[in-house]
Each structure stands twice: as C-alpha cells, then as structure tokens.
Short mmCIF file of C-alpha atoms in Angstrom, two decimals:
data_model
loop_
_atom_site.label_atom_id
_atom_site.label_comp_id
_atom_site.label_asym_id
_atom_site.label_seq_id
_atom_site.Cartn_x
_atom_site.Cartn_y
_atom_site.Cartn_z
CA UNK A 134 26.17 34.53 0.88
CA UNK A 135 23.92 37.12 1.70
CA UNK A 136 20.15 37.26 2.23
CA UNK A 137 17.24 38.78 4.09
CA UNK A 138 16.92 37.11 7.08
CA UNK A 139 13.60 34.91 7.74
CA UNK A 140 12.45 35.75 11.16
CA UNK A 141 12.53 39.31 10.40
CA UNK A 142 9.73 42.14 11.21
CA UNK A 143 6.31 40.43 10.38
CA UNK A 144 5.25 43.06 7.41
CA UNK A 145 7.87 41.74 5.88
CA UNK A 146 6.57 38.76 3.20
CA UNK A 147 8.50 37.59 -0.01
CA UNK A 148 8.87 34.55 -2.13
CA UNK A 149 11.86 32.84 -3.82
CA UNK A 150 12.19 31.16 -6.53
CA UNK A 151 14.78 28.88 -8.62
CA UNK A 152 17.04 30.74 -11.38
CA UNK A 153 20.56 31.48 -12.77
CA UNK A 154 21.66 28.59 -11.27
CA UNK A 155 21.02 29.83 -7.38
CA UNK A 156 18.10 30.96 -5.81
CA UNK A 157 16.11 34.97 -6.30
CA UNK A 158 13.73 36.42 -3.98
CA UNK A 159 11.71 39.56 -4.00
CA UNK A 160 10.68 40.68 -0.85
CA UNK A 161 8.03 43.83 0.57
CA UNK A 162 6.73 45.61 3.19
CA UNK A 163 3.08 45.37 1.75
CA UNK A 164 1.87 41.89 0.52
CA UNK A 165 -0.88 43.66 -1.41
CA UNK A 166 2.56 44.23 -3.25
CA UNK A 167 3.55 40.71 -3.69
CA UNK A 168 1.94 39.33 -6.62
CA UNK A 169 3.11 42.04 -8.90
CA UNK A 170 6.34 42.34 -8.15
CA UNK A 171 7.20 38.22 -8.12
CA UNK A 172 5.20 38.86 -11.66
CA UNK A 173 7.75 41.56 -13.12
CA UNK A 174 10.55 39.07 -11.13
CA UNK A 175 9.97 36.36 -13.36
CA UNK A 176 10.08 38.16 -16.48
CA UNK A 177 12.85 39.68 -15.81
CA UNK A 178 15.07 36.79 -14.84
CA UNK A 179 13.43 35.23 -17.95
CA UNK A 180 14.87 37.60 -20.20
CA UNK A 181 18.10 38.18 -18.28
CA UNK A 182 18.80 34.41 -18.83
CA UNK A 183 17.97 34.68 -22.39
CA UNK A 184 19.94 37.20 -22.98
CA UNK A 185 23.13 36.68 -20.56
CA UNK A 186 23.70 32.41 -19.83
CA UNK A 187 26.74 30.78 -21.33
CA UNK A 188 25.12 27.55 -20.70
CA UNK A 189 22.42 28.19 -23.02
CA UNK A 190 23.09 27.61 -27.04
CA UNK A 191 20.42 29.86 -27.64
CA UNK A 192 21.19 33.10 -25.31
CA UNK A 193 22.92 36.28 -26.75
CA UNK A 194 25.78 35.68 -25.11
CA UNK A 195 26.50 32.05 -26.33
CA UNK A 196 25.97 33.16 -29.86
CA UNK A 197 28.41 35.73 -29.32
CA UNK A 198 30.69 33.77 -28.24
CA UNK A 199 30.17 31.28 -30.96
CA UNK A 200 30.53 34.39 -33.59
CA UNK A 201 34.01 35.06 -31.70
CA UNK A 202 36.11 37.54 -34.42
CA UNK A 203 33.06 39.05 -36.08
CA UNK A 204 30.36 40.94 -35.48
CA UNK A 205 26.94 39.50 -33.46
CA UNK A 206 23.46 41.23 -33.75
CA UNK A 207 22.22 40.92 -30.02
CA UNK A 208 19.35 42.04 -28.24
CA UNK A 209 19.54 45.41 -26.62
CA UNK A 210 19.36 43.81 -23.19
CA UNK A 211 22.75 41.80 -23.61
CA UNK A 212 24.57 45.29 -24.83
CA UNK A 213 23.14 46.88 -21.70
CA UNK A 214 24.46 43.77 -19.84
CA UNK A 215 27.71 44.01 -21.23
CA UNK A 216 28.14 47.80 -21.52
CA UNK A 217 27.72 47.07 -16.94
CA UNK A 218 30.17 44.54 -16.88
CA UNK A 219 32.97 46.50 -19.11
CA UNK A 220 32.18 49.77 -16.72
CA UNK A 221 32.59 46.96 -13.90
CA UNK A 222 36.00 45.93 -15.56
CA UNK A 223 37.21 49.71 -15.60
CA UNK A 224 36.20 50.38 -12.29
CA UNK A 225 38.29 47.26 -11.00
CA UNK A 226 41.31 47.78 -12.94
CA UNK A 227 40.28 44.49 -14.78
CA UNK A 228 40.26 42.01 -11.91
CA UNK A 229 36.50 41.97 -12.32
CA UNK A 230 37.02 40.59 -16.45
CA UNK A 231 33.93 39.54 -18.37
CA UNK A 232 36.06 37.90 -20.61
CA UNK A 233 37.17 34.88 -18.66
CA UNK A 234 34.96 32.31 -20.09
CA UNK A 235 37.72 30.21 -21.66
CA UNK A 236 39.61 30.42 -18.39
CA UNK A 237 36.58 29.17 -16.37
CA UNK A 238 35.96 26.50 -19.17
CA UNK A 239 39.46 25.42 -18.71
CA UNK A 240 38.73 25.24 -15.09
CA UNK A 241 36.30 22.60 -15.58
CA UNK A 242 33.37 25.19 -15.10
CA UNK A 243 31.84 24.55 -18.59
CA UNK A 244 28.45 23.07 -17.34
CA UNK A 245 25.57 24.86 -14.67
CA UNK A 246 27.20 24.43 -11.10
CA UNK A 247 24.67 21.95 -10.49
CA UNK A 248 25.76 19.49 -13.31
CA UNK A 249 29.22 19.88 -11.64
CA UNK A 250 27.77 18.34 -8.42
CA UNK A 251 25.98 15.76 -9.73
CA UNK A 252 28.26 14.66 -12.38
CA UNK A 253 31.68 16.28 -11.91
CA UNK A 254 33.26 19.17 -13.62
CA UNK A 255 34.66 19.09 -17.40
CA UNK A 256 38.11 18.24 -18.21
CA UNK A 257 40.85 20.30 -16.86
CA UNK A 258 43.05 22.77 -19.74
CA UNK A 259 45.73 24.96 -19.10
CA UNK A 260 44.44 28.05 -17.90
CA UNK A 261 43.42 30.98 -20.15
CA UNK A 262 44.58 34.00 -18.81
CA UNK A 263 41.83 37.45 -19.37
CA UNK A 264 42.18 40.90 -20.43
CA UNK A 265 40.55 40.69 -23.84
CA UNK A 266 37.88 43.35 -22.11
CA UNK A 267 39.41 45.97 -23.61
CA UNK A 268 38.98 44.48 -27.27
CA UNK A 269 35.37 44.02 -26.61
CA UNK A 270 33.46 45.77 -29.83
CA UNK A 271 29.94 46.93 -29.26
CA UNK A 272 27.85 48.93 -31.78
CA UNK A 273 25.28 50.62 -30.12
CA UNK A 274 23.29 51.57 -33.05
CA UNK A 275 23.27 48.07 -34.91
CA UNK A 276 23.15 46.68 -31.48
CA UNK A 277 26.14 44.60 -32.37
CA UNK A 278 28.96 42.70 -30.39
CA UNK A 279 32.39 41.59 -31.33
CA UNK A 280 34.66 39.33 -29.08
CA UNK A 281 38.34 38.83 -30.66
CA UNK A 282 38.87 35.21 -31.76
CA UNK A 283 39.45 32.89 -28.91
CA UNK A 284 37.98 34.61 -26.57
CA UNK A 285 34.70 34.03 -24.29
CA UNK A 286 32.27 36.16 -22.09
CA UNK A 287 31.24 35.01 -19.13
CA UNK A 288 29.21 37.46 -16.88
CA UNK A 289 29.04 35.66 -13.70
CA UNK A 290 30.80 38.29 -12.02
CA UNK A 291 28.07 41.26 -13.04
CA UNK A 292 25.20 39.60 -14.14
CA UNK A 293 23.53 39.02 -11.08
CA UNK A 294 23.78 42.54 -9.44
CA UNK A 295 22.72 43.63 -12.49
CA UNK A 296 19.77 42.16 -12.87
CA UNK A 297 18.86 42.89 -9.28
CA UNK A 298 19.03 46.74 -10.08
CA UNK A 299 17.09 46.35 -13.02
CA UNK A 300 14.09 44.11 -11.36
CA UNK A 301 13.72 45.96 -8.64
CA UNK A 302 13.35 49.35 -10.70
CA UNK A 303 11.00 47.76 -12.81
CA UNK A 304 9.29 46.48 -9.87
CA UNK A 305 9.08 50.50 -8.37
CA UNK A 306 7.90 51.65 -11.46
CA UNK A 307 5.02 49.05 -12.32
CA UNK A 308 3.77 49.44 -8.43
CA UNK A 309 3.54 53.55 -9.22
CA UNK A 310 2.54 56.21 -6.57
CA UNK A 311 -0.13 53.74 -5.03
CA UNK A 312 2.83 52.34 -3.43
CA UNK A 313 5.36 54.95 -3.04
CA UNK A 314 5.81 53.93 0.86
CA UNK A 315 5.81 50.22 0.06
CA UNK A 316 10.08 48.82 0.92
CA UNK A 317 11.06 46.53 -1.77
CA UNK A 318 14.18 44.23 -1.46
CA UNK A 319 15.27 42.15 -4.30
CA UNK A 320 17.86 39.56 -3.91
CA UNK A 321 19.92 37.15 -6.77
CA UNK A 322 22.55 34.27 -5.64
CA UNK A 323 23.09 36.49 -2.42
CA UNK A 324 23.29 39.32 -3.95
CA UNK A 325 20.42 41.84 -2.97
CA UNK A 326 19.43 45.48 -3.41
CA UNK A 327 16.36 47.46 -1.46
CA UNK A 328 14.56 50.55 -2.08
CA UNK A 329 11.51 52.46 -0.50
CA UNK A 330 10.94 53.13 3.18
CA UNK A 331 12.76 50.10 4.87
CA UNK A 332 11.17 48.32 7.81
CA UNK A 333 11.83 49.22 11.18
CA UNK A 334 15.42 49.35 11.71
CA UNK A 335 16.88 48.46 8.29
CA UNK A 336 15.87 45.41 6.30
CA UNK A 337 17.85 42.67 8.69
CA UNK A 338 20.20 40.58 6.47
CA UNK A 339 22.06 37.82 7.05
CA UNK A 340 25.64 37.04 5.63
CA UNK A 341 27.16 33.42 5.26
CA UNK A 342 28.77 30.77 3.07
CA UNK A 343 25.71 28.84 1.92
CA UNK A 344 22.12 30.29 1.01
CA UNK A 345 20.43 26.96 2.58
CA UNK A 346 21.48 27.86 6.19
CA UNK A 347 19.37 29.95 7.90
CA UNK A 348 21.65 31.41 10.61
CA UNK A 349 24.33 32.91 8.37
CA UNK A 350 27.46 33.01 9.60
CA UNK A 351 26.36 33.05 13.05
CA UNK A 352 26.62 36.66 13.78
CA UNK A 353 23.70 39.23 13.94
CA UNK A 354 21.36 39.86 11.23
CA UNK A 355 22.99 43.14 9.49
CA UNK A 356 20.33 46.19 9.14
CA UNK A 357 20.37 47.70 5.82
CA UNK A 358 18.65 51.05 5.31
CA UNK A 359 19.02 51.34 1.85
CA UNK A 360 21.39 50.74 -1.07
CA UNK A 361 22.85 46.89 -1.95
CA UNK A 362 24.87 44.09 -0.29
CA UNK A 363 26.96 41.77 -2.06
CA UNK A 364 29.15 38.69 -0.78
CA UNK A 365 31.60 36.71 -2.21
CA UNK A 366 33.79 33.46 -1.76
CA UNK A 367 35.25 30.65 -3.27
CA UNK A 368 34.41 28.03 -0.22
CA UNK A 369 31.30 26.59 -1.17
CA UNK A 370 31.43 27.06 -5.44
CA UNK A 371 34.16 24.16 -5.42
CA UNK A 372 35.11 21.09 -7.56
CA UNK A 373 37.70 18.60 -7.75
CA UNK A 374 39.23 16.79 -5.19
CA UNK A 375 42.48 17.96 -3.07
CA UNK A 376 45.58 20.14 -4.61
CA UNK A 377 43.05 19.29 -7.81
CA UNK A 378 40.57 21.32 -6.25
CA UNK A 379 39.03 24.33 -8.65
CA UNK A 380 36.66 27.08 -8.17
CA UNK A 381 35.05 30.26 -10.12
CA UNK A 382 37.07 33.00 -8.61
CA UNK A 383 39.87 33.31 -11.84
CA UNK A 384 42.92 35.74 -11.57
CA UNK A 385 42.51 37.58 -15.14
CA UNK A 386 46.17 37.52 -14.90
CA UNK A 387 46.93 33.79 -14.74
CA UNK A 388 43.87 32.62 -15.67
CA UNK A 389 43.85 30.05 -13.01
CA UNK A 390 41.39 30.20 -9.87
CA UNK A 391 42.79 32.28 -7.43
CA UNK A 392 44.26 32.14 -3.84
CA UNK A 393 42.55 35.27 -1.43
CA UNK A 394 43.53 35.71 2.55
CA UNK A 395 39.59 36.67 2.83
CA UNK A 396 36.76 33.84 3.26
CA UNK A 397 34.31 36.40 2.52
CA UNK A 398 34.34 39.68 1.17
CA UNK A 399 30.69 41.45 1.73
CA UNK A 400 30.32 45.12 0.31
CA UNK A 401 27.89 47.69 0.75
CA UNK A 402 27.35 49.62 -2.28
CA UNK A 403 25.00 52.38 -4.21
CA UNK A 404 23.78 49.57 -6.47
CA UNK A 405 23.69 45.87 -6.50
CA UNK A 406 26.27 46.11 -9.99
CA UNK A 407 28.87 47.81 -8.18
CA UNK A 408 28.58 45.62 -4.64
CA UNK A 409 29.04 42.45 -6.68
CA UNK A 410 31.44 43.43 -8.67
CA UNK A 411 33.87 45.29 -5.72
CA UNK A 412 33.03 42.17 -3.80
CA UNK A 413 34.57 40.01 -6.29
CA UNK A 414 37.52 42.01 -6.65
CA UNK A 415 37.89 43.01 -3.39
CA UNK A 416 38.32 38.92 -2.72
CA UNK A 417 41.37 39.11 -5.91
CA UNK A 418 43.12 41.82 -4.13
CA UNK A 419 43.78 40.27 -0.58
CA UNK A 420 45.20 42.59 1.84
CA UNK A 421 44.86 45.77 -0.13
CA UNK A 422 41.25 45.48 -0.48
CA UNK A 423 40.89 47.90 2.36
CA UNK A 424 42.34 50.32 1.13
CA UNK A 425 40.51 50.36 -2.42
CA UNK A 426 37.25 50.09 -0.90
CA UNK A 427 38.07 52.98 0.65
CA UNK A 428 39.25 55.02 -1.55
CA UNK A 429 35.98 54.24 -3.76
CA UNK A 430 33.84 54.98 -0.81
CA UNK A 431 32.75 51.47 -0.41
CA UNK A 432 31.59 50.10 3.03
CA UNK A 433 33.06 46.47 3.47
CA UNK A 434 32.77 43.61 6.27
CA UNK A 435 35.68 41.06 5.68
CA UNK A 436 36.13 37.62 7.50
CA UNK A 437 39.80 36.53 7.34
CA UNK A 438 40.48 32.38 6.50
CA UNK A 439 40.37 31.91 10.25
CA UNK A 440 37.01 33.05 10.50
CA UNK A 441 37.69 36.44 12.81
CA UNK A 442 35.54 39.36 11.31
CA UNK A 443 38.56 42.57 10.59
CA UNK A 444 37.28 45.92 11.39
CA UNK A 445 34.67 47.33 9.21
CA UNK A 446 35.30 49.60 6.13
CA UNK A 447 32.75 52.17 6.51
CA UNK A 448 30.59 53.33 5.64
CA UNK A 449 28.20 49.89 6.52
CA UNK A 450 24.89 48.56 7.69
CA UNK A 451 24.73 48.37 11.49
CA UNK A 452 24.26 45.11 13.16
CA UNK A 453 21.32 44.16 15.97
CA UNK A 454 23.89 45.10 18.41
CA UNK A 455 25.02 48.25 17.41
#
C-alpha cells in the first residue's frame, strides 16, 4: 500500500492512529501543527465511520441498507459520501460500484477484515453480481436515500480517499493563514493526499503490499509534490484457503472477486477520491488500464504478477533516482 516513508526529511513529524479497519496518519512540516490537525483527524474519521461502515448497525449506511426499497433519512455527510462514490461509479464505467455489498457478503466479507483473520470469513453464497448504482435514489433536500430491494452499499472502494480529501481540507482551513506555508499530508489504508509547500523534494512515499513493512516494495521512496496517491491489490486482503481463496476486489459484472494481470495498481491523481477509485478500477481492467489512465490524464506506476515495474503512465511522482 502506500505511505509516507519514515526516515524522511527531519521537519517532517506525524502520528497514526487505528481506524476503518487499517491504519490513518496525518503528517506536517511544522509540529507546532501537529496537535490540531491529529485533533480535526479524529473527528473526522469519527464521523466518517458513523456515517459510512457497513459493519456498524448504527451507521447511515447500515440503516440504509436495512431500509433497502424505501426511502432512508441520513445525515448529510453519508449523501455527500455517496453522491462521491456514484460520480466515482460514472467516471469508471461502473467497475468502481458502491453497490456490491451483497456480492462482498457473499464473498465471505461480511465481518471487519480483522474478524476474518482471527476467526475466518462468513459462509460462502453465490455471488451477487452489481450495477444497481444507477437505481441509487438520493433526495438532496430531505437528505434521503433509497437502495432498490436486495441490494447493499458498500463504500470500501471510495470511502477512504474520500475522507482523506475532506480531513485534510478541514485540517487547512482550521490551521488558517498562520500556517499557510505549513505541508500537510494525510493518509487512510494507504491511501494519502498532501497539500501546502511540500518538503524538500516532494513528500517521499513509499509503495508496497503491506502497511507494516517499512521498506515498501523495495524500490525508492516516490517524491510527491502535490496532489494524491492511491494503491491497490488483492494480495494481502485474502481469505480462504486454496482454489477457495476470496478477496475484496469484486467484478460488478459477475459478482465474484476478480482475476487482474497487475499486483499493484498505484495512481497519481488531483484528489485522493479519484486515485482510489482509478486505482481500483484500473486493477478490474487488466491490460487496458493504460490506456484509460491515459486518456483521463491519470499518472500510474503498475507492477505486473511477476513483480517487474511496466513503464510509467505519466504524468507521476519522481523517484530518489530520477
């Protein structure tokens, strides 16, 4: 996955702390910085997860779901939430589907990932194939949201990013002028997004398959300037055992996790929302993710199953050894 690399420039100092089943960090250029910002951070993950979990009873979105065929009165954060991921779904042609929470239930994904690990994954169903984006019903005004009947949201695929934009500009606005040269980075799962005056050379990043490992992937720390990075893969999120074996990247059109040529798909986007979700369906679209990340103006790094790094899609963050 992606995140800011440790041993980076010393006035660099951030903290990280457990949520949304993964890890989040905020990170600055001016520790006089810090406490506010981890402040706003935990608020807004708070409320994000309030709003957006499927494995709470309580959130928005389970409620929703619960309500499927009629009409839900949400909070206005789960509509903004929502309103991303459907944009998300148009701008993907649907392979990034916020209504795949039946097929990742029948997956076995019906519990947080770290249940799964500790206990084992739910019972296997035939698989639920998506598309039911397009019947998603939200009433701005009443601050309403109707799913059709049988269908589930899940926002795995947006949530994140989207909460990564929306801390961090929170966390620019509360720090005001008095900080107007102060870099910010704020990362989710991997998923992270910067903004301000980075440190000297880019804020150095590192890309690989597990958050816990320190050297990435074992290439150089990645310099990002400005705008987000996003990665995504199916080789660590696993479950089951064998042919058996599961994970939470679902084809919309089978419903079924999916098979990809790429082991990891990293994009370099405007905003954290659109990097996570092109990452994801970059991964879908195997060899012609090139070409759509292109055509979108997306940079892209993409490591094939063997492990060899294909040429970049620019535009993208320079490495140490560029």
């Amino acid at each position: 996955m992606t995140a800011p690399a440790t041993a980076g420039p010393r006035a660099i100092t951030g903290t990280v702390l457990p949520a949304f089943g993964t890890r989040v960090g905020v990170w600055t250029t001016d520790a006089s910085a810090l406490p506010a910002a981890e402040r706003i951070l935990r608020s807004s993950v708070a409320e994000v997860d309030a709003a957006c979990s499927r494995f709470r009873s309580d959130s928005d979105l389970s409620r929703v779901n619960a309500g499927a065929g009629r009409p839900v009165e949400v909070s206005r954060l789960l509509v903004e939430a929502l309103s991303a991921a459907l944009a998300m779904a148009e701008l993907t042609a649907g392979r990034c589907d916020p209504t795949l929470g039946a097929a990742l239930i029948a997956a076995g994904y019906d519990r947080p990932f770290a249940d799964i690990v500790e206990r084992g994954p739910g019972p296997r169903r035939p698989p639920s194939p998506g598309g039911g984006w397009r019947d998603v019903r939200i009433d701005h005004r009443r601050s309403t949201v109707r799913v059709a009947a049988g269908v589930a949201l899940d926002l795995g695929a947006t949530a994140k990013g989207w909460a990564v934009d929306g801390a961090l500009q929170r966390i620019r606005g509360a720090l005001g002028t008095a900080h107007r040269t102060t870099g910010l980075c704020v990362a989710a799962g991997g998923d992270l997004a910067v903004s301000g005056p980075a440190p000297a050379h880019g804020w150095p990043v590192l890309v690989g398959e597990r958050l816990d490992v320190e050297g990435g992937d074992g290439g150089e720390p990645l310099l990002l300037a400005g705008g987000a990075l996003a990665t995504t893969g199916a080789l660590v999120r696993r479950w089951g055992r064998g042919p058996e074996q599961a994970h939470h990247l679902i084809d919309p059109r089978t419903g079924a996790p999916a098979e990809s040529p790429w082991r990891l798909v990293t994009v370099h986007a405007p905003t954290c929302l659109v990097a996570e979700a092109a990452a994801t369906a970059a991964w879908l679209m195997g060899e012609r993710a090139p070409a759509w990340l292109r055509r979108h103006g997306l940079g892209a790094r993409l490591v094939a199953g063997d492990g060899t790094v294909r040429p970049l899609v620019p535009p993208f963050p320079a490495t140490e050894a560029a």
